[in-house]
Coordinates of C-alpha atoms in Angstrom, one line a residue:
X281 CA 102.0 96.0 106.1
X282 CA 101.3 100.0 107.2
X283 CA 99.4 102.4 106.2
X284 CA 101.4 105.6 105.0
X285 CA 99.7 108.7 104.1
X286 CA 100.4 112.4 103.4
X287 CA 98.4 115.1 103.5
X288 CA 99.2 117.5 101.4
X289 CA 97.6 121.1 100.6
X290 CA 96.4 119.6 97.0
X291 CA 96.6 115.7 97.2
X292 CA 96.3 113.4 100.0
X293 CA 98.9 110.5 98.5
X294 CA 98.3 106.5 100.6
X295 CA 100.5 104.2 100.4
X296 CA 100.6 100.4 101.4
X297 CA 104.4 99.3 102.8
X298 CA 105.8 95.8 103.3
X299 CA 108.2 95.5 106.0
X300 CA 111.0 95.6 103.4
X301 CA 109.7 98.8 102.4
X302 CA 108.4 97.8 99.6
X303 CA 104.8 99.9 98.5
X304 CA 102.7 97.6 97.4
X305 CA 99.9 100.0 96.8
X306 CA 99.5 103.8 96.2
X307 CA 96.5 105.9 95.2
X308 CA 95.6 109.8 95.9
X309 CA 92.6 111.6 96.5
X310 CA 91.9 115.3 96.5
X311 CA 92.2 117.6 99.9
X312 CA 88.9 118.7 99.4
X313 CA 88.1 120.6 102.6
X314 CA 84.2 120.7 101.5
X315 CA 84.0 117.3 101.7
X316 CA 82.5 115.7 105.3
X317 CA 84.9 112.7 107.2
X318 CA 82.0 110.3 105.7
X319 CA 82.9 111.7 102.4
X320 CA 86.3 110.6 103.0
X321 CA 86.0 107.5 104.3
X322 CA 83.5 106.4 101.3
X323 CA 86.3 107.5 99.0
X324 CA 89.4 105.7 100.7
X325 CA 86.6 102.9 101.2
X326 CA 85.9 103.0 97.2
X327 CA 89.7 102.9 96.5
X328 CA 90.9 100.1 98.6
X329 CA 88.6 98.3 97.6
X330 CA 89.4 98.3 93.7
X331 CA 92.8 98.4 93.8
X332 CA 94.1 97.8 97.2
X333 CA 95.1 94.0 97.4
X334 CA 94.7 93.7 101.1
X335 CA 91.6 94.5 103.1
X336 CA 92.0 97.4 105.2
X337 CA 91.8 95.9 108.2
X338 CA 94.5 93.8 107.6
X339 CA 96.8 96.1 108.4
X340 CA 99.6 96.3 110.7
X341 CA 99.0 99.7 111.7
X342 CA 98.9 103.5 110.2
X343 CA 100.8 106.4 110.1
X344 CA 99.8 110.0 108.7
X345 CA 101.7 113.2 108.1
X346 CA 100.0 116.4 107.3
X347 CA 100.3 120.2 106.5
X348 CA 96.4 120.7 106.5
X349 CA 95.4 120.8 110.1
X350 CA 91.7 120.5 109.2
X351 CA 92.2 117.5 107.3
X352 CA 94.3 115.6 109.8
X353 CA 91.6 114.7 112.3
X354 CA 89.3 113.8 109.5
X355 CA 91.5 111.2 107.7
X356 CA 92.7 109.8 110.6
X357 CA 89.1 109.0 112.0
X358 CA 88.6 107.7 108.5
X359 CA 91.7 105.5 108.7
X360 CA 91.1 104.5 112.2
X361 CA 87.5 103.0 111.0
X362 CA 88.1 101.6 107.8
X363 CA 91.4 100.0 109.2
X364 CA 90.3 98.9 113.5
X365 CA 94.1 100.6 114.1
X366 CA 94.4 104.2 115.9
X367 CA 96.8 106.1 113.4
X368 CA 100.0 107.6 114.5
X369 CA 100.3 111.4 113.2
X370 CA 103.8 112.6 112.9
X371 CA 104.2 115.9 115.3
X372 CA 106.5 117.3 116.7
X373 CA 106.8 114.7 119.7
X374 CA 107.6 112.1 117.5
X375 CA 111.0 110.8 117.8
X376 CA 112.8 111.1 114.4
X377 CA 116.4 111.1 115.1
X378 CA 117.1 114.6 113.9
X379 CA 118.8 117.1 115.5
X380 CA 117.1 120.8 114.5
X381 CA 119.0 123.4 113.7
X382 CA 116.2 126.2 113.2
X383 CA 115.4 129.4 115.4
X384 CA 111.8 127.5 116.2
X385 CA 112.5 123.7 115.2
X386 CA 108.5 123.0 116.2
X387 CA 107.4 124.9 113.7
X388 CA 109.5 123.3 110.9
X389 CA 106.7 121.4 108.7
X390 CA 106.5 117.7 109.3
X391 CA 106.5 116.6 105.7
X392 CA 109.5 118.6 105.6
X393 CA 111.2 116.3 108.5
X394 CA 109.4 113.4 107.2
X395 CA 111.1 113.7 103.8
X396 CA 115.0 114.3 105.7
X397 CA 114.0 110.9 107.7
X398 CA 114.0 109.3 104.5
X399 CA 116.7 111.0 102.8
X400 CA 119.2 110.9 105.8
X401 CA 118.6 107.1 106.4
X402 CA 119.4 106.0 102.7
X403 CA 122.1 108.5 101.7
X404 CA 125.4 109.5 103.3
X405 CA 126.9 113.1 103.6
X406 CA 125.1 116.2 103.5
X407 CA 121.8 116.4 101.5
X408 CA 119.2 119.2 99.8
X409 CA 116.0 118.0 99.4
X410 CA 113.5 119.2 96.9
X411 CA 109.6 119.0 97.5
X412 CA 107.8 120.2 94.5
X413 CA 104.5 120.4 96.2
X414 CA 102.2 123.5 96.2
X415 CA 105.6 125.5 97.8
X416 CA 108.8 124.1 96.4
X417 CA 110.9 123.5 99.3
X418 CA 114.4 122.8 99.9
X419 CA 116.0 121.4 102.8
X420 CA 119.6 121.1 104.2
X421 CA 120.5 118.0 106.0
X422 CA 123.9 117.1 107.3
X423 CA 126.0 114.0 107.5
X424 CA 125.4 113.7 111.3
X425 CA 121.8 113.8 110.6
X426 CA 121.3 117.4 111.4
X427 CA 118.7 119.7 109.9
X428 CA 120.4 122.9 109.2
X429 CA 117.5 125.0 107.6
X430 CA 115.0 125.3 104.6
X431 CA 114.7 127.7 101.6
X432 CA 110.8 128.0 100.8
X433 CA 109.8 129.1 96.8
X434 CA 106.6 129.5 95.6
X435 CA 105.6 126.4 94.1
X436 CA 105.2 125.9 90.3
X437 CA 101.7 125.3 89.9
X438 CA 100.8 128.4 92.5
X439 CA 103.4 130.9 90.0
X440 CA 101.5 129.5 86.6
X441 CA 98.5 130.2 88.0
X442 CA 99.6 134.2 89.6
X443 CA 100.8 134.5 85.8
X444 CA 98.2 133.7 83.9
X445 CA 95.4 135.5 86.4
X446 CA 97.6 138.4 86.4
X447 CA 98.6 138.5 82.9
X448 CA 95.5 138.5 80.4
X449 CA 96.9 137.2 77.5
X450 CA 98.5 134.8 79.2
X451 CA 96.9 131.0 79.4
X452 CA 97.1 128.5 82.0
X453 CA 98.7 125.6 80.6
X454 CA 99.5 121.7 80.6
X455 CA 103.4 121.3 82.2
X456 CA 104.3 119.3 79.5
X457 CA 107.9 119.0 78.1
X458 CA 109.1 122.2 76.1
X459 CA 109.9 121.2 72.7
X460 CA 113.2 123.7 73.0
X461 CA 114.7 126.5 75.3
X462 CA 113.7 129.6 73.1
X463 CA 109.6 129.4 72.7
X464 CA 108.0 130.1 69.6
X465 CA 105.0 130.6 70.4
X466 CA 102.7 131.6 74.2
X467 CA 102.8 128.1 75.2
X468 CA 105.8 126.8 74.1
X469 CA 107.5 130.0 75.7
X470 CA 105.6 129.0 79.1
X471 CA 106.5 125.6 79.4
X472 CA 109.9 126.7 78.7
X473 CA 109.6 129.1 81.5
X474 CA 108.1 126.3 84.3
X475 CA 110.4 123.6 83.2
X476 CA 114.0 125.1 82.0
X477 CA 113.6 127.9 84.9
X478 CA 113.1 125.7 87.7
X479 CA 115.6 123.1 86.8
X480 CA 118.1 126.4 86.3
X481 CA 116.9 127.0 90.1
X482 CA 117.3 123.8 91.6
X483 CA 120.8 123.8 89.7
X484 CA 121.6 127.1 90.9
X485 CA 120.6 126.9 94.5
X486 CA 122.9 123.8 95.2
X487 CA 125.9 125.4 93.8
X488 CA 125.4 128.1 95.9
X489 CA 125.0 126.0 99.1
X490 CA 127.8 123.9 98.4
X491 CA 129.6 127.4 98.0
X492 CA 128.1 128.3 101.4
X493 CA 128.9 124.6 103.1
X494 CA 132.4 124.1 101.5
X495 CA 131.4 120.5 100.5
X496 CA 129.7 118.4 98.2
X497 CA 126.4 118.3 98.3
X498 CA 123.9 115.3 97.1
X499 CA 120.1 116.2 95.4
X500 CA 117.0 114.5 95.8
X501 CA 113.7 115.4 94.3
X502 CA 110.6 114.5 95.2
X503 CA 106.7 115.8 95.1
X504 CA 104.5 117.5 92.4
X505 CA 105.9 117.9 89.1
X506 CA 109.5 116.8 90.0
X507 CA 109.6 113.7 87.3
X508 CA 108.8 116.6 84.6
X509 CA 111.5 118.7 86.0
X510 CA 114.6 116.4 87.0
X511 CA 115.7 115.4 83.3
X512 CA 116.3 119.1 82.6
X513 CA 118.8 119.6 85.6
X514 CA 122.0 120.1 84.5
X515 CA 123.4 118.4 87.7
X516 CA 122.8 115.2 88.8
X517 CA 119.4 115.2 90.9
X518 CA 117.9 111.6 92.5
X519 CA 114.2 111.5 92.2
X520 CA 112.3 110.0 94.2
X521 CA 108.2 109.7 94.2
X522 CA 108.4 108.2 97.4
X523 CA 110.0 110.1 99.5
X524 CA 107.3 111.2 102.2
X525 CA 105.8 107.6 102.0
X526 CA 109.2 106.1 102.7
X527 CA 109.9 109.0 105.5
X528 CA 107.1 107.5 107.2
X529 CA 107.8 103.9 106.5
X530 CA 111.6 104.9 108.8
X531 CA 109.7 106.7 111.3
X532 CA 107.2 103.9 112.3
X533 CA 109.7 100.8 111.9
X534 CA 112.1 103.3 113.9
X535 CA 109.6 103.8 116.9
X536 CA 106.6 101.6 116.9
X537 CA 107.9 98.0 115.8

């Protein structure tokens, strides 16, 4: 079994995988950057140990992505001591099998390429891939594994909360399920807004890349708040929680087995 973990600019999401790629354990903490590596490591120490069923040092090895550079070192010390294993960190001189089509393919974020890994190695054709995260990303990867670009959108939670700082009479507000399209009251009318209007984006922006591609195209969605967000897609969008976790999973069995 491995250690996968991503570190992500609100969450940092571990995962326990199986050689079949099963995940046999998840849990998240919060990317606090107050918080000290010994901080850290107490925390992952306090979550292994009550619902974890392996001790950490039974595992095969470790491997961390992460979009907070001053987190990375700190959780993969953490890892490295809780666990006896040094913990491979996905950069850009790990091998994942894509080809890059970008102006500066090292700069393209690793949880971004993580996520195609995953997606490219379990479905055919080309693929758009939706992270819900703090940005709501989308990227393009072809049937000859080739990553042809990204479209980055501010994220969800990061627009809910410019709306109601900005607006004063507007609240901040739970992203439960609208109870219908047209609001009837602040609330209602806000959820309608988050929910309806990002489904009507993630439906819109794929029929405008597979305008743009001249073929079909297939969705997954993964990250955040996409479970809230998928059933209201008018097209039919995969989603998948484990995504990243999975990306990882590929990556290391790919390389390090």
């Amino acid at each position: 079994m491995i250690f996968t973990i991503d570190i992500g600019n609100s969450n940092i999401v571990i995962g326990l995988m199986d050689a079949e790629k099963n995940l046999v354990f998840s849990g998240r903490i919060r990317s606090d950057l107050q918080k000290t590596k010994e901080e850290f490591q107490k925390e992952l120490q306090n979550l292994f140990h009550d619902t974890c069923p392996i001790m950490p040092s039974q595992a095969e090895g470790v491997i961390l992505s992460s979009v907070v550079p001053m987190l990375t070192s700190i959780i993969r010390d953490a890892m490295a001591n809780l666990t006896g294993r040094r913990p491979i960190v996905v950069g850009q001189d790990i091998a994942t099998g894509l080809h890059i089509k970008m102006d500066h393919p090292k700069r393209v974020g690793t949880d971004l390429l993580v996520d195609a890994v995953a997606a490219a190695s379990e479905h055919p054709g080309t693929i758009a891939i939706f992270d819900l995260g703090t940005a709501t990303t989308c990227s393009i990867v072809d049937g000859n594994q080739t990553y042809l670009g990204t479209i980055i959108i501010p994220g969800v939670q990061i627009s809910q909360k410019a709306l109601s700082e900005k607006a004063a009479q507007l609240p901040h507000i739970r992203f439960d399920h609208p109870g219908r399209l047209i609001g009837k009251n602040t609330v209602e009318s806000m959820q309608s807004g988050v929910i309806y209007g990002t489904a009507a984006m993630i439906d819109g922006l794929v029929e405008r890349l597979e305008d743009e591609l001249v073929e079909p195209i297939t969705v997954i969605a993964t990250g955040g708040i996409a479970g809230a967000i998928v059933p209201y897609c008018k097209r039919k969008v995969i989603y998948d929680p484990e995504l990243l976790l999975k990306g990882l999973w590929y990556i290391y069995y790919k390389t390090y087995r």
